[in-house]
Amino acid sequence: MPVATARPISLTASQRHRLKKMAYGHRTPHQARIRAHVVLHAARGRSNACIARETGLHVDTVRTWRGRFAYEGMPGLADRRRPGRPPSFTALQTAQVKALACQLPAETGTPLARWSCPELAREATARGIAPALSDSTVRRWLARDALKPWQHRSWIFIHDPDFGPKAARVLDLYARTWQGEPLGPDEYVISADEKTSIQARCRCHPTLAPGQARAMRINHTYGRGGALAYLAAYDVHHARVLSRTEPRTGIDPFMNLVTQVMNQEPYASAKRVFWIVDNGSSHRGQKAADRLTSAFPNALMVHTPVHASWLNQVEIYFSVVQRKVVSPNDFTDLAQVRDRLRAFEDRYNATAQPYQWKFTTSDLDDLLARLDRHTADHQEESSAQPTT
């Protein structure tokens, strides 16, 4: 019986590039890699029997994928849809379980804080959505829509009635403008705050360095060596940090930081120095602003909105300090904490670049507009609910 002649394969440059990525890609599935090798061998004019010997496949398998590529091109290398077993659950049942996952358990009368896949399966079965349902099936359904009801994120709603104007002033300063006028070369923007209660925890067993297939190990028990406050002033446009440590926070420690900064150049002879601070007790309200200007006439205090410390760029620096200096906390005494903070500040100032702040006043307007729409929708929903 005559054997069918192998179909010749001719590749375009684009097809050859894609096939090579499939054949040699580290993340390519094994089946796709084998099929790509078959086509690449066929493009070199090799017979099906030769390709079968080199790839370890059956000659019929080689003939199949060679023929599919010859007739259909790259789409021919994909798996064809198979009928398989009929689905055990309807699309309506799947949608009902997903809708249940998008409700708070308290809204359904279930005494849970968050849904888990086993709890969703149990609740769906109790409601008669399906006679029997496994947690793995629920997990697969939720994964298709990236639903993770067992996770949660916290947030805080805006309560400051002047949030927009206050935030806009801070964002304008980051863009080197004030009241519509650009800042001059002898005007500076300082972002300042305190990082409270940095403890000196002396571990009861020395910290073990990381090794092969082993993370660094920190002993859980420790002795307390006291705590201190770390006060920092960050020059926004020059990426320079000036700091000091104090036994505690308060008005006097904060003014000590201000004095330390304002008594050195270029801030001492600057035309204006803007101090961006949050609403902490050390620098809250108009009294703090007056106290600053009284001590240094060229200094102006600018407050962020209430509960908006994220607008203060020094918080980014504090997060760096927390990750690179403080954690994991293993210090013999407070002197070691001070030395580490001072040495890191010198190291940071030697290479730091200004933060690429991308949240602008336009983004602020969009955020406030979204919150207004959310508030309006929530009020409509509340008014639409029937009263008893």
PDB file of C-alpha atoms in Angstrom, residues 192-380:
ATOM      1  CA  ALA A 192       9.174  66.016  57.829  1.00  0.00           C
ATOM      2  CA  ASP A 193       7.751  63.576  60.351  1.00  0.00           C
ATOM      3  CA  GLU A 194       8.650  61.270  63.251  1.00  0.00           C
ATOM      4  CA  LYS A 195       9.080  57.509  63.301  1.00  0.00           C
ATOM      5  CA  THR A 196       8.107  56.598  66.831  1.00  0.00           C
ATOM      6  CA  SER A 197       9.216  53.831  69.157  1.00  0.00           C
ATOM      7  CA  ILE A 198      12.144  52.178  67.384  1.00  0.00           C
ATOM      8  CA  GLN A 199      13.024  49.517  69.926  1.00  0.00           C
ATOM      9  CA  ALA A 200      16.380  47.952  70.689  1.00  0.00           C
ATOM     10  CA  ARG A 201      15.625  44.265  70.948  1.00  0.00           C
ATOM     11  CA  CYS A 202      18.583  42.128  71.939  1.00  0.00           C
ATOM     12  CA  ARG A 203      17.856  38.606  70.776  1.00  0.00           C
ATOM     13  CA  CYS A 204      18.493  35.878  73.330  1.00  0.00           C
ATOM     14  CA  HIS A 205      20.354  33.867  70.676  1.00  0.00           C
ATOM     15  CA  PRO A 206      22.636  35.377  68.007  1.00  0.00           C
ATOM     16  CA  THR A 207      21.073  35.905  64.605  1.00  0.00           C
ATOM     17  CA  LEU A 208      22.061  33.169  62.154  1.00  0.00           C
ATOM     18  CA  ALA A 209      23.224  34.211  58.697  1.00  0.00           C
ATOM     19  CA  PRO A 210      21.461  32.751  55.645  1.00  0.00           C
ATOM     20  CA  GLY A 211      22.891  29.658  54.006  1.00  0.00           C
ATOM     21  CA  GLN A 212      22.179  27.286  51.188  1.00  0.00           C
ATOM     22  CA  ALA A 213      18.397  26.726  51.036  1.00  0.00           C
ATOM     23  CA  ARG A 214      18.061  28.455  54.408  1.00  0.00           C
ATOM     24  CA  ALA A 215      16.769  31.908  55.249  1.00  0.00           C
ATOM     25  CA  MET A 216      18.298  34.133  57.910  1.00  0.00           C
ATOM     26  CA  ARG A 217      17.038  33.053  61.316  1.00  0.00           C
ATOM     27  CA  ILE A 218      16.051  35.412  64.117  1.00  0.00           C
ATOM     28  CA  ASN A 219      15.433  34.179  67.627  1.00  0.00           C
ATOM     29  CA  HIS A 220      11.887  34.928  68.745  1.00  0.00           C
ATOM     30  CA  THR A 221      12.706  35.833  72.362  1.00  0.00           C
ATOM     31  CA  TYR A 222      14.543  39.037  73.160  1.00  0.00           C
ATOM     32  CA  GLY A 223      15.479  41.472  75.888  1.00  0.00           C
ATOM     33  CA  ARG A 224      14.236  45.042  75.727  1.00  0.00           C
ATOM     34  CA  GLY A 225      16.871  47.762  75.494  1.00  0.00           C
ATOM     35  CA  GLY A 226      14.585  50.781  75.346  1.00  0.00           C
ATOM     36  CA  ALA A 227      13.089  52.754  72.475  1.00  0.00           C
ATOM     37  CA  LEU A 228      13.725  56.038  70.716  1.00  0.00           C
ATOM     38  CA  ALA A 229      12.072  58.320  68.184  1.00  0.00           C
ATOM     39  CA  TYR A 230      13.616  58.997  64.787  1.00  0.00           C
ATOM     40  CA  LEU A 231      12.840  62.445  63.397  1.00  0.00           C
ATOM     41  CA  ALA A 232      13.685  63.123  59.741  1.00  0.00           C
ATOM     42  CA  ALA A 233      13.454  66.051  57.348  1.00  0.00           C
ATOM     43  CA  TYR A 234      13.583  65.069  53.677  1.00  0.00           C
ATOM     44  CA  ASP A 235      14.500  67.650  51.025  1.00  0.00           C
ATOM     45  CA  VAL A 236      12.011  66.679  48.325  1.00  0.00           C
ATOM     46  CA  HIS A 237      13.800  68.057  45.264  1.00  0.00           C
ATOM     47  CA  HIS A 238      17.382  67.351  46.331  1.00  0.00           C
ATOM     48  CA  ALA A 239      16.905  63.882  47.917  1.00  0.00           C
ATOM     49  CA  ARG A 240      18.723  64.833  51.106  1.00  0.00           C
ATOM     50  CA  VAL A 241      17.809  63.591  54.566  1.00  0.00           C
ATOM     51  CA  LEU A 242      18.569  65.426  57.800  1.00  0.00           C
ATOM     52  CA  SER A 243      17.595  63.632  60.985  1.00  0.00           C
ATOM     53  CA  ARG A 244      18.053  63.256  64.703  1.00  0.00           C
ATOM     54  CA  THR A 245      17.026  60.823  67.416  1.00  0.00           C
ATOM     55  CA  GLU A 246      15.118  61.788  70.544  1.00  0.00           C
ATOM     56  CA  PRO A 247      13.935  59.880  73.612  1.00  0.00           C
ATOM     57  CA  ARG A 248      10.322  60.678  72.674  1.00  0.00           C
ATOM     58  CA  THR A 249       8.230  62.729  70.282  1.00  0.00           C
ATOM     59  CA  GLY A 250       6.632  66.091  71.051  1.00  0.00           C
ATOM     60  CA  ILE A 251       6.761  69.785  70.270  1.00  0.00           C
ATOM     61  CA  ASP A 252      10.276  70.311  71.640  1.00  0.00           C
ATOM     62  CA  PRO A 253      11.857  67.343  69.798  1.00  0.00           C
ATOM     63  CA  PHE A 254      10.266  68.453  66.548  1.00  0.00           C
ATOM     64  CA  MET A 255      11.468  72.032  66.994  1.00  0.00           C
ATOM     65  CA  ASN A 256      14.934  70.652  67.693  1.00  0.00           C
ATOM     66  CA  LEU A 257      14.821  69.049  64.244  1.00  0.00           C
ATOM     67  CA  VAL A 258      13.608  72.302  62.683  1.00  0.00           C
ATOM     68  CA  THR A 259      16.410  74.224  64.381  1.00  0.00           C
ATOM     69  CA  GLN A 260      18.989  71.698  63.225  1.00  0.00           C
ATOM     70  CA  VAL A 261      17.850  72.048  59.602  1.00  0.00           C
ATOM     71  CA  MET A 262      17.190  75.787  59.478  1.00  0.00           C
ATOM     72  CA  ASN A 263      20.541  76.724  61.042  1.00  0.00           C
ATOM     73  CA  GLN A 264      22.517  75.211  58.177  1.00  0.00           C
ATOM     74  CA  GLU A 265      22.866  76.146  54.552  1.00  0.00           C
ATOM     75  CA  PRO A 266      21.207  76.402  52.128  1.00  0.00           C
ATOM     76  CA  TYR A 267      18.103  76.636  54.312  1.00  0.00           C
ATOM     77  CA  ALA A 268      19.358  79.359  56.664  1.00  0.00           C
ATOM     78  CA  SER A 269      19.660  81.921  53.852  1.00  0.00           C
ATOM     79  CA  ALA A 270      16.825  80.579  51.674  1.00  0.00           C
ATOM     80  CA  LYS A 271      14.015  82.844  50.592  1.00  0.00           C
ATOM     81  CA  ARG A 272      11.384  80.334  51.735  1.00  0.00           C
ATOM     82  CA  VAL A 273      11.466  76.823  53.153  1.00  0.00           C
ATOM     83  CA  PHE A 274       8.167  74.923  53.035  1.00  0.00           C
ATOM     84  CA  TRP A 275       7.723  72.296  55.743  1.00  0.00           C
ATOM     85  CA  ILE A 276       5.186  69.628  54.757  1.00  0.00           C
ATOM     86  CA  VAL A 277       3.901  67.825  57.865  1.00  0.00           C
ATOM     87  CA  ASP A 278       0.910  65.702  58.804  1.00  0.00           C
ATOM     88  CA  ASN A 279      -1.502  66.373  61.668  1.00  0.00           C
ATOM     89  CA  GLY A 280       0.472  64.671  64.415  1.00  0.00           C
ATOM     90  CA  SER A 281       0.406  66.168  67.886  1.00  0.00           C
ATOM     91  CA  SER A 282       3.943  67.574  67.513  1.00  0.00           C
ATOM     92  CA  HIS A 283       2.978  69.936  64.672  1.00  0.00           C
ATOM     93  CA  ARG A 284      -0.801  70.132  64.560  1.00  0.00           C
ATOM     94  CA  GLY A 285      -2.869  73.176  63.672  1.00  0.00           C
ATOM     95  CA  GLN A 286      -2.258  76.871  63.260  1.00  0.00           C
ATOM     96  CA  LYS A 287      -0.360  77.139  66.560  1.00  0.00           C
ATOM     97  CA  ALA A 288       2.372  74.884  65.179  1.00  0.00           C
ATOM     98  CA  ALA A 289       2.548  76.941  61.983  1.00  0.00           C
ATOM     99  CA  ASP A 290       2.832  80.169  63.966  1.00  0.00           C
ATOM    100  CA  ARG A 291       5.470  78.654  66.224  1.00  0.00           C
ATOM    101  CA  LEU A 292       7.558  77.663  63.187  1.00  0.00           C
ATOM    102  CA  THR A 293       7.286  81.059  61.495  1.00  0.00           C
ATOM    103  CA  SER A 294       8.027  82.860  64.756  1.00  0.00           C
ATOM    104  CA  ALA A 295      11.258  80.930  65.195  1.00  0.00           C
ATOM    105  CA  PHE A 296      12.263  81.113  61.520  1.00  0.00           C
ATOM    106  CA  PRO A 297      10.516  83.792  59.428  1.00  0.00           C
ATOM    107  CA  ASN A 298      11.497  82.175  56.132  1.00  0.00           C
ATOM    108  CA  ALA A 299       9.824  78.853  57.082  1.00  0.00           C
ATOM    109  CA  LEU A 300       6.195  78.028  56.192  1.00  0.00           C
ATOM    110  CA  MET A 301       4.331  74.997  57.514  1.00  0.00           C
ATOM    111  CA  VAL A 302       1.989  73.178  55.116  1.00  0.00           C
ATOM    112  CA  HIS A 303      -0.280  70.479  56.564  1.00  0.00           C
ATOM    113  CA  THR A 304      -1.473  67.453  54.674  1.00  0.00           C
ATOM    114  CA  PRO A 305      -5.206  66.681  54.957  1.00  0.00           C
ATOM    115  CA  VAL A 306      -6.375  64.695  57.965  1.00  0.00           C
ATOM    116  CA  HIS A 307      -5.635  60.966  57.577  1.00  0.00           C
ATOM    117  CA  ALA A 308      -3.498  61.612  54.473  1.00  0.00           C
ATOM    118  CA  SER A 309       0.043  60.963  55.660  1.00  0.00           C
ATOM    119  CA  TRP A 310       0.579  59.054  52.426  1.00  0.00           C
ATOM    120  CA  LEU A 311       0.947  62.467  50.757  1.00  0.00           C
ATOM    121  CA  ASN A 312       4.071  63.100  52.843  1.00  0.00           C
ATOM    122  CA  GLN A 313       7.146  61.902  50.951  1.00  0.00           C
ATOM    123  CA  VAL A 314       9.178  61.343  54.103  1.00  0.00           C
ATOM    124  CA  GLU A 315       6.936  58.320  54.748  1.00  0.00           C
ATOM    125  CA  ILE A 316       8.600  56.662  51.748  1.00  0.00           C
ATOM    126  CA  TYR A 317      11.979  57.186  53.365  1.00  0.00           C
ATOM    127  CA  PHE A 318      10.667  55.778  56.650  1.00  0.00           C
ATOM    128  CA  SER A 319       9.469  52.662  54.831  1.00  0.00           C
ATOM    129  CA  VAL A 320      12.991  52.244  53.426  1.00  0.00           C
ATOM    130  CA  VAL A 321      14.424  52.615  56.923  1.00  0.00           C
ATOM    131  CA  GLN A 322      11.996  50.041  58.291  1.00  0.00           C
ATOM    132  CA  ARG A 323      12.867  47.476  55.627  1.00  0.00           C
ATOM    133  CA  LYS A 324      16.612  48.043  55.365  1.00  0.00           C
ATOM    134  CA  VAL A 325      17.666  49.189  58.837  1.00  0.00           C
ATOM    135  CA  VAL A 326      15.180  48.229  61.526  1.00  0.00           C
ATOM    136  CA  SER A 327      13.795  44.858  60.411  1.00  0.00           C
ATOM    137  CA  PRO A 328      14.625  42.343  61.694  1.00  0.00           C
ATOM    138  CA  ASN A 329      15.127  44.189  64.973  1.00  0.00           C
ATOM    139  CA  ASP A 330      18.303  42.883  66.625  1.00  0.00           C
ATOM    140  CA  PHE A 331      20.245  45.589  68.515  1.00  0.00           C
ATOM    141  CA  THR A 332      22.208  45.298  71.727  1.00  0.00           C
ATOM    142  CA  ASP A 333      21.278  48.808  72.931  1.00  0.00           C
ATOM    143  CA  LEU A 334      19.966  52.182  71.777  1.00  0.00           C
ATOM    144  CA  ALA A 335      23.480  53.406  70.931  1.00  0.00           C
ATOM    145  CA  GLN A 336      23.695  50.728  68.260  1.00  0.00           C
ATOM    146  CA  VAL A 337      20.325  51.840  66.889  1.00  0.00           C
ATOM    147  CA  ARG A 338      21.503  55.449  66.670  1.00  0.00           C
ATOM    148  CA  ASP A 339      24.766  54.467  64.988  1.00  0.00           C
ATOM    149  CA  ARG A 340      22.971  52.309  62.428  1.00  0.00           C
ATOM    150  CA  LEU A 341      20.475  55.053  61.598  1.00  0.00           C
ATOM    151  CA  ARG A 342      23.214  57.684  61.260  1.00  0.00           C
ATOM    152  CA  ALA A 343      25.367  55.447  59.060  1.00  0.00           C
ATOM    153  CA  PHE A 344      22.427  54.563  56.841  1.00  0.00           C
ATOM    154  CA  GLU A 345      21.521  58.225  56.456  1.00  0.00           C
ATOM    155  CA  ASP A 346      25.039  58.944  55.148  1.00  0.00           C
ATOM    156  CA  ARG A 347      24.822  55.953  52.823  1.00  0.00           C
ATOM    157  CA  TYR A 348      21.393  57.021  51.554  1.00  0.00           C
ATOM    158  CA  ASN A 349      22.376  60.650  50.916  1.00  0.00           C
ATOM    159  CA  ALA A 350      25.402  59.544  48.904  1.00  0.00           C
ATOM    160  CA  THR A 351      23.313  57.855  46.189  1.00  0.00           C
ATOM    161  CA  ALA A 352      19.695  59.001  46.615  1.00  0.00           C
ATOM    162  CA  GLN A 353      17.625  60.426  43.774  1.00  0.00           C
ATOM    163  CA  PRO A 354      14.368  62.392  44.175  1.00  0.00           C
ATOM    164  CA  TYR A 355      11.274  60.218  44.267  1.00  0.00           C
ATOM    165  CA  GLN A 356       9.369  60.034  40.999  1.00  0.00           C
ATOM    166  CA  TRP A 357       6.102  61.324  42.415  1.00  0.00           C
ATOM    167  CA  LYS A 358       3.395  60.581  39.853  1.00  0.00           C
ATOM    168  CA  PHE A 359       0.223  61.532  41.754  1.00  0.00           C
ATOM    169  CA  THR A 360      -0.688  64.958  40.356  1.00  0.00           C
ATOM    170  CA  THR A 361      -3.517  67.422  40.917  1.00  0.00           C
ATOM    171  CA  SER A 362      -5.295  65.892  37.896  1.00  0.00           C
ATOM    172  CA  ASP A 363      -5.176  62.488  39.596  1.00  0.00           C
ATOM    173  CA  LEU A 364      -6.488  64.151  42.751  1.00  0.00           C
ATOM    174  CA  ASP A 365      -9.451  65.605  40.851  1.00  0.00           C
ATOM    175  CA  ASP A 366     -10.224  62.178  39.359  1.00  0.00           C
ATOM    176  CA  LEU A 367     -10.022  60.567  42.819  1.00  0.00           C
ATOM    177  CA  LEU A 368     -12.381  63.090  44.375  1.00  0.00           C
ATOM    178  CA  ALA A 369     -14.820  62.730  41.461  1.00  0.00           C
ATOM    179  CA  ARG A 370     -14.867  58.942  41.897  1.00  0.00           C
ATOM    180  CA  LEU A 371     -15.492  59.312  45.619  1.00  0.00           C
ATOM    181  CA  ASP A 372     -18.336  61.734  44.959  1.00  0.00           C
ATOM    182  CA  ARG A 373     -19.945  59.241  42.571  1.00  0.00           C
ATOM    183  CA  HIS A 374     -19.460  56.452  45.099  1.00  0.00           C
ATOM    184  CA  THR A 375     -21.074  58.534  47.840  1.00  0.00           C
ATOM    185  CA  ALA A 376     -24.000  59.463  45.591  1.00  0.00           C
ATOM    186  CA  ASP A 377     -24.566  55.837  44.558  1.00  0.00           C
ATOM    187  CA  HIS A 378     -24.404  54.695  48.177  1.00  0.00           C
ATOM    188  CA  GLN A 379     -26.946  57.292  49.219  1.00  0.00           C
ATOM    189  CA  GLU A 380     -29.293  56.229  46.392  1.00  0.00           C
TER     190      GLU A 380
END
